[in-house]
Amino acid sequence: MNHIIENKQTGWDRSQMAQRAAQDIPDGSYVNLGIGIPEQVAKYVPSGREVIYHTENGLLGMGPTPEVGCEDPELINAGKKAVTAIKGAAYFHHGDSFAMIRGQHIDICVLGAMQVAQNGDLANWSTGSKNAIPAVGGAMDLVAGVKTIFIITQHVTKNGEPKLLEQCSFPLTGQGVVNRIYTDLAVIEVTNKGFELLELAPGVDFETVKVKTAANLIDSRLANKE
Amino acid sequence: MNHIIENKQTGWDRSQMAQRAAQDIPDGSYVNLGIGIPEQVAKYVPSGREVIYHTENGLLGMGPTPEVGCEDPELINAGKKAVTAIKGAAYFHHGDSFAMIRGQHIDICVLGAMQVAQNGDLANWSTGSKNAIPAVGGAMDLVAGVKTIFIITQHVTKNGEPKLLEQCSFPLTGQGVVNRIYTDLAVIEVTNKGFELLELAPGVDFETVKVKTAANLIDSRLANKE
Amino acid sequence: MINKYIPSVKDAVVDIFDGATVMIGGFGEAGSPIELIHALIDQGAKNLTVINNNTGSGHVGLAALIENGQVGKMICSFPRTANSTVFPDLYTAGKIELELVPQGTLAERIRAGGAGIPGFYTATSVGTVLADTKEHRTFDEAAFSGKQYVLEKAITADFSLIKAHQADRYGNLTFNKTARNFAPIMAMAATTTIVQTSNQVEVGEIDAEHVITPGIFVNRIVTVSNPMQESKLIAKGVSYP
Amino acid sequence: MINKYIPSVKDAVVDIFDGATVMIGGFGEAGSPIELIHALIDQGAKNLTVINNNTGSGHVGLAALIENGQVGKMICSFPRTANSTVFPDLYTAGKIELELVPQGTLAERIRAGGAGIPGFYTATSVGTVLADTKEHRTFDEAAFSGKQYVLEKAITADFSLIKAHQADRYGNLTFNKTARNFAPIMAMAATTTIVQTSNQVEVGEIDAEHVITPGIFVNRIVTVSNPMQESKLIAKGVSYP
């Protein structure tokens, strides 16, 4: 972490959000990474930790992106991108793959979000627009089944609207499912009391995060010091 | 069949009952054979027919009994006897094995019986005695899931009591599940109208079978001739 | 003798009837039985209900089947994909029906259909709009208490079209890497399962310990020696037919 | 680094607690993890609920565990077996509880437990005394209409004890022939799955296409180089301990 803190920057960029989340993945974990920024988490897991990646289209032991020219169209991840398989990987069918998910065998799932509510509700599949083609994929299965749900998201939308809310306005993906949120500004835990700030990104102060959060924000850094 | 009919005997012995049932197993069938006489059916399937045997403990493509000394304690059938596997066999776990059964993928199951009722009810797992240790195994799954149920049984008990009844007195294995019965005296189909005689064993007449059957017995041999 | 091999993809799909329910294997292009789908386009059956995780890409394979006006309803988890315009356009125009199912629920509903299980309960979708019309209940057992579950019902099909890596004449199958995806459970859930493979092997060549789909779930196999690759066709701008 | 191997069967079962629910793999002697069971006898946990298809034979393995007074309840499909006197005697004396479950329902309830499915419906046992206390319902869908189904509930366990053919340090497993039986589904359904194997292999030695139980379902592995064979012990008249 030190090399991040030493940067003279404000907040975390996309890679740094993934890097920060990666610090919280314990050795020996079974992890499912959602499409987008979450996919990057695998690159940043600290050395010395062995983490096994699951992709819901039937592979446990997903490895890094293959070199250009070495892609196999029959070896892809849930985002339909070419991947590799590590030594010790296992292939299985979709029924067995989601048995792993639904049966609470996956330790951590890292996903993106449109909105997160202070009770852990997650909205990340639909804006509820009547013109949109609805598409849910495996998101509802993952949040219902995986033990711990990490969210990586910008703290606010491109238009500056808060994404951490008292209540989601978009259709839910799951109720009370989110455990922790990694934004460009902070790391926030969802607790029984609501959003609790665990850590600020470099150059970011508590008030800035509080203003951009449309729900109560508890500073548990203080609580921990007391 | 001719060599059976030419015998100067009365009725069929155990092997002949199995042999008679084997005639009715079409080429290409997937078949599960119960413990006891049904196990013998495999020996008598007419040459030229390829039949695949399923044993519910996780093998499709069960072959004959191994030679003495070649038994493998980890290759057994549902009766826990040593068996072999044919070329082209497949092993699978109990969940998948009973998915085959419950999902109506097995064509024919051949079982023994304590009692069969004219509506196809089968009792073959318990006498209902309060002192007995209840044990059901896979019988209820097989009769509920397999498309066609053949029964091989003596026509009457050792004490001469009929086993083909208007109604079973023993606890049922399944309701309305039996399609055809092969006894030492006859082949009987269970139809919407009740028991219909399809064929008599050599040296046996209709009246003999009728007297030993505690339900109405229709002679469909006559119906077919009309 | 059991021999499930038949001469051509045309013969393989000849009896798919108007109004049939058809499961099609594949997750994106991985495992997509593209030659069987194209044979179904040639055959012309209409008003099909198709089950696939997606709705195809470009103007080949599943997308082409939809574009050809043969699909009345899609049951899928993710109808939007890169290079996917056919389904979105028809859906927006109100010309095709969509049953949206979470991916794991879709897989388990298919597996249930194949396993003779008419319905099961899951926590997936509870508290979301997708659960609005579903039966809810709770369970007292410790491992499941304190949560709501919804009843999900089995999906079965008249036909499944899948792609296998190897197949013997009994119908024993293996698959290649993540092309396995929905194929084994779809093979279980259809009245008639039709397989394309580029590797016809002798009975016994597939080790009994390594069979993924036992032959009992397979009805017809056709050899397609050099299957097309959907993404390459799309890159070339190919349309079928 | 992930390494699920531990030194001994004693270490493997050390935390099995009084009152625990324990699934034990095997169908008769095929797949029975006899050394793990004997370690559990040495360890002494009491009032266990044990799930196995049978109740053991002779005076070794599962029968010995029961004989040693450690099992309060058996959940099984067939408690009578050749050479089985221990369970029948205790059951007749009212000293052990029995939940009798049809074999396929037992398998599917275990699979449901591992797959996060609290309950499912099946036609098995409908119209029999085993369905007397079960919820019944019908389904309208064509493939399932016109019949009654009963609700069956998932079984989960605190521990599963199973025997594998090969195991790598991740816990990826293969099995030998019909010794596979209940092991893969029991591995899914327990909080802690404990495996004995005679073949410790390097990661990568088991082809990813041939893994039967992926390591995610396995917690501890112990090498038992020359496992005993139940029927041979019984033939010799061996009793454990």
CSV table of C-alpha atoms in Angstrom, one decimal, chain B residues 35-207:
chain,number,residue,atom,x,y,z
B,35,ILE,CA,-31.7,-57.5,-7.2
B,36,GLY,CA,-32.6,-61.3,-7.5
B,37,ILE,CA,-34.2,-62.9,-10.6
B,38,PRO,CA,-34.2,-59.6,-12.5
B,39,GLU,CA,-30.4,-59.6,-12.5
B,40,GLN,CA,-30.5,-62.7,-14.6
B,41,VAL,CA,-32.4,-61.0,-17.4
B,42,ALA,CA,-29.1,-59.6,-18.9
B,43,LYS,CA,-28.0,-63.2,-19.6
B,44,TYR,CA,-31.0,-63.8,-21.9
B,45,VAL,CA,-31.4,-60.8,-24.1
B,46,PRO,CA,-31.5,-62.2,-27.6
B,47,SER,CA,-28.4,-61.9,-29.7
B,48,GLY,CA,-28.3,-59.0,-32.1
B,49,ARG,CA,-29.8,-56.6,-29.5
B,50,GLU,CA,-27.5,-54.2,-27.8
B,51,VAL,CA,-28.9,-53.3,-24.4
B,52,ILE,CA,-27.2,-50.8,-21.9
B,53,TYR,CA,-27.5,-51.6,-18.2
B,54,HIS,CA,-27.7,-49.0,-15.6
B,55,THR,CA,-26.9,-49.6,-11.9
B,56,GLU,CA,-28.0,-46.9,-9.6
B,57,ASN,CA,-24.8,-46.8,-7.7
B,58,GLY,CA,-23.2,-44.9,-10.6
B,59,LEU,CA,-22.6,-46.9,-13.7
B,60,LEU,CA,-24.1,-47.0,-17.1
B,61,GLY,CA,-22.8,-49.9,-19.2
B,62,MET,CA,-22.7,-52.6,-16.5
B,63,GLY,CA,-21.2,-55.8,-17.9
B,64,PRO,CA,-21.4,-59.4,-16.7
B,65,THR,CA,-20.1,-60.8,-13.4
B,66,PRO,CA,-16.3,-61.0,-13.4
B,67,GLU,CA,-14.5,-64.2,-13.3
B,68,VAL,CA,-13.6,-65.6,-9.9
B,69,GLY,CA,-10.5,-63.8,-8.6
B,70,CYS,CA,-11.0,-60.8,-10.9
B,71,GLU,CA,-13.6,-59.0,-8.6
B,72,ASP,CA,-12.9,-55.4,-7.9
B,73,PRO,CA,-14.5,-54.2,-4.6
B,74,GLU,CA,-14.9,-50.8,-6.1
B,75,LEU,CA,-16.8,-52.0,-9.1
B,76,ILE,CA,-20.2,-53.3,-7.8
B,77,ASN,CA,-23.8,-53.2,-8.7
B,78,ALA,CA,-26.8,-52.0,-6.6
B,79,GLY,CA,-27.0,-55.4,-4.9
B,80,LYS,CA,-23.3,-54.9,-3.9
B,81,LYS,CA,-22.1,-57.7,-6.1
B,82,ALA,CA,-19.0,-57.5,-8.2
B,83,VAL,CA,-19.7,-56.6,-11.8
B,84,THR,CA,-17.7,-55.4,-14.8
B,85,ALA,CA,-18.0,-52.4,-17.1
B,86,ILE,CA,-18.4,-52.7,-20.8
B,87,LYS,CA,-16.4,-50.6,-23.3
B,88,GLY,CA,-18.3,-47.4,-23.6
B,89,ALA,CA,-19.4,-47.4,-20.0
B,90,ALA,CA,-19.7,-44.2,-17.9
B,91,TYR,CA,-19.3,-43.6,-14.2
B,92,PHE,CA,-21.1,-40.8,-12.4
B,93,HIS,CA,-22.2,-39.9,-8.8
B,94,HIS,CA,-25.4,-40.8,-7.1
B,95,GLY,CA,-27.0,-37.4,-7.8
B,96,ASP,CA,-26.5,-37.8,-11.5
B,97,SER,CA,-27.4,-41.5,-11.4
B,98,PHE,CA,-30.8,-40.8,-9.9
B,99,ALA,CA,-31.3,-37.8,-12.2
B,100,MET,CA,-31.2,-40.4,-14.9
B,101,ILE,CA,-33.9,-42.4,-13.1
B,102,ARG,CA,-36.1,-39.6,-11.9
B,103,GLY,CA,-35.8,-37.8,-15.2
B,104,GLN,CA,-37.3,-40.7,-17.1
B,105,HIS,CA,-34.2,-41.5,-19.1
B,106,ILE,CA,-34.2,-45.2,-18.2
B,107,ASP,CA,-36.5,-47.1,-20.6
B,108,ILE,CA,-37.2,-50.3,-18.5
B,109,CYS,CA,-36.7,-51.4,-15.0
B,110,VAL,CA,-37.2,-55.0,-14.0
B,111,LEU,CA,-38.0,-55.6,-10.3
B,112,GLY,CA,-39.3,-58.3,-8.0
B,113,ALA,CA,-42.6,-57.9,-6.1
B,114,MET,CA,-44.4,-58.9,-3.0
B,115,GLN,CA,-47.7,-57.8,-4.3
B,116,VAL,CA,-49.1,-56.2,-7.5
B,117,ALA,CA,-52.6,-54.7,-7.7
B,118,GLN,CA,-54.7,-54.6,-10.8
B,119,ASN,CA,-54.3,-50.8,-11.0
B,120,GLY,CA,-50.5,-51.2,-11.2
B,121,ASP,CA,-49.8,-50.5,-7.5
B,122,LEU,CA,-46.6,-52.2,-6.4
B,123,ALA,CA,-45.5,-53.4,-3.0
B,124,ASN,CA,-42.0,-54.8,-2.9
B,125,TRP,CA,-40.2,-53.1,0.0
B,126,SER,CA,-41.9,-53.9,3.3
B,127,THR,CA,-44.5,-56.3,4.8
B,128,GLY,CA,-45.5,-53.5,7.1
B,129,SER,CA,-44.4,-55.7,10.1
B,130,LYS,CA,-43.7,-53.5,13.1
B,131,ASN,CA,-40.7,-55.5,14.0
B,132,ALA,CA,-38.9,-55.3,10.7
B,133,ILE,CA,-36.1,-52.8,10.0
B,134,PRO,CA,-37.5,-50.7,7.2
B,135,ALA,CA,-35.3,-50.5,4.1
B,136,VAL,CA,-36.3,-49.1,0.8
B,137,GLY,CA,-33.2,-48.5,-1.2
B,138,GLY,CA,-33.8,-47.1,-4.7
B,139,ALA,CA,-37.1,-49.0,-5.3
B,140,MET,CA,-39.4,-46.0,-4.9
B,141,ASP,CA,-37.2,-43.8,-7.1
B,142,LEU,CA,-37.1,-46.4,-9.8
B,143,VAL,CA,-40.8,-47.0,-10.0
B,144,ALA,CA,-41.6,-43.3,-9.9
B,145,GLY,CA,-39.0,-42.4,-12.6
B,146,VAL,CA,-38.5,-45.2,-15.1
B,147,LYS,CA,-40.8,-45.2,-18.1
B,148,THR,CA,-41.7,-49.0,-18.1
B,149,ILE,CA,-41.8,-51.2,-15.1
B,150,PHE,CA,-41.5,-55.0,-15.6
B,151,ILE,CA,-42.1,-57.3,-12.6
B,152,ILE,CA,-40.7,-60.8,-12.3
B,153,THR,CA,-42.3,-62.8,-9.5
B,154,GLN,CA,-43.7,-66.1,-8.6
B,155,HIS,CA,-47.5,-66.0,-9.2
B,156,VAL,CA,-48.2,-67.0,-5.6
B,157,THR,CA,-46.3,-66.9,-2.3
B,158,LYS,CA,-44.6,-69.9,-0.8
B,159,ASN,CA,-47.8,-70.4,1.2
B,160,GLY,CA,-49.8,-70.4,-2.0
B,161,GLU,CA,-51.3,-66.9,-1.4
B,162,PRO,CA,-51.9,-64.8,-4.5
B,163,LYS,CA,-49.5,-61.9,-5.2
B,164,LEU,CA,-51.7,-60.4,-7.9
B,165,LEU,CA,-54.5,-58.7,-6.1
B,166,GLU,CA,-57.4,-56.3,-6.4
B,167,GLN,CA,-55.5,-54.1,-3.9
B,168,CYS,CA,-52.2,-54.4,-2.1
B,169,SER,CA,-52.2,-55.0,1.6
B,170,PHE,CA,-48.5,-54.3,2.1
B,171,PRO,CA,-47.2,-50.8,2.1
B,172,LEU,CA,-46.8,-49.5,-1.4
B,173,THR,CA,-43.6,-48.8,-3.3
B,174,GLY,CA,-45.5,-46.8,-5.9
B,175,GLN,CA,-49.0,-46.2,-7.2
B,176,GLY,CA,-50.1,-47.4,-10.6
B,177,VAL,CA,-46.5,-48.0,-11.7
B,178,VAL,CA,-46.4,-51.6,-13.0
B,179,ASN,CA,-46.7,-52.2,-16.8
B,180,ARG,CA,-46.1,-55.9,-17.1
B,181,ILE,CA,-45.7,-59.0,-14.9
B,182,TYR,CA,-43.7,-62.1,-15.7
B,183,THR,CA,-44.7,-65.0,-13.4
B,184,ASP,CA,-43.9,-68.7,-13.4
B,185,LEU,CA,-47.4,-69.2,-15.0
B,186,ALA,CA,-48.0,-66.3,-17.3
B,187,VAL,CA,-47.2,-62.9,-18.8
B,188,ILE,CA,-49.8,-60.4,-17.7
B,189,GLU,CA,-50.2,-56.8,-18.8
B,190,VAL,CA,-51.5,-54.1,-16.4
B,191,THR,CA,-54.0,-52.1,-18.4
B,192,ASN,CA,-56.7,-49.5,-17.7
B,193,LYS,CA,-59.1,-52.5,-17.5
B,194,GLY,CA,-56.9,-54.4,-15.0
B,195,PHE,CA,-54.8,-57.6,-15.4
B,196,GLU,CA,-54.8,-58.9,-19.0
B,197,LEU,CA,-53.2,-62.2,-19.8
B,198,LEU,CA,-50.8,-61.9,-22.7
B,199,GLU,CA,-49.3,-65.4,-22.7
B,200,LEU,CA,-49.4,-68.7,-20.8
B,201,ALA,CA,-46.4,-70.6,-19.7
B,202,PRO,CA,-46.1,-74.1,-21.2
B,203,GLY,CA,-48.5,-76.6,-19.7
B,204,VAL,CA,-50.5,-73.9,-17.9
B,205,ASP,CA,-54.1,-73.1,-18.8
B,206,PHE,CA,-56.1,-69.9,-18.3
B,207,GLU,CA,-58.2,-71.3,-15.5
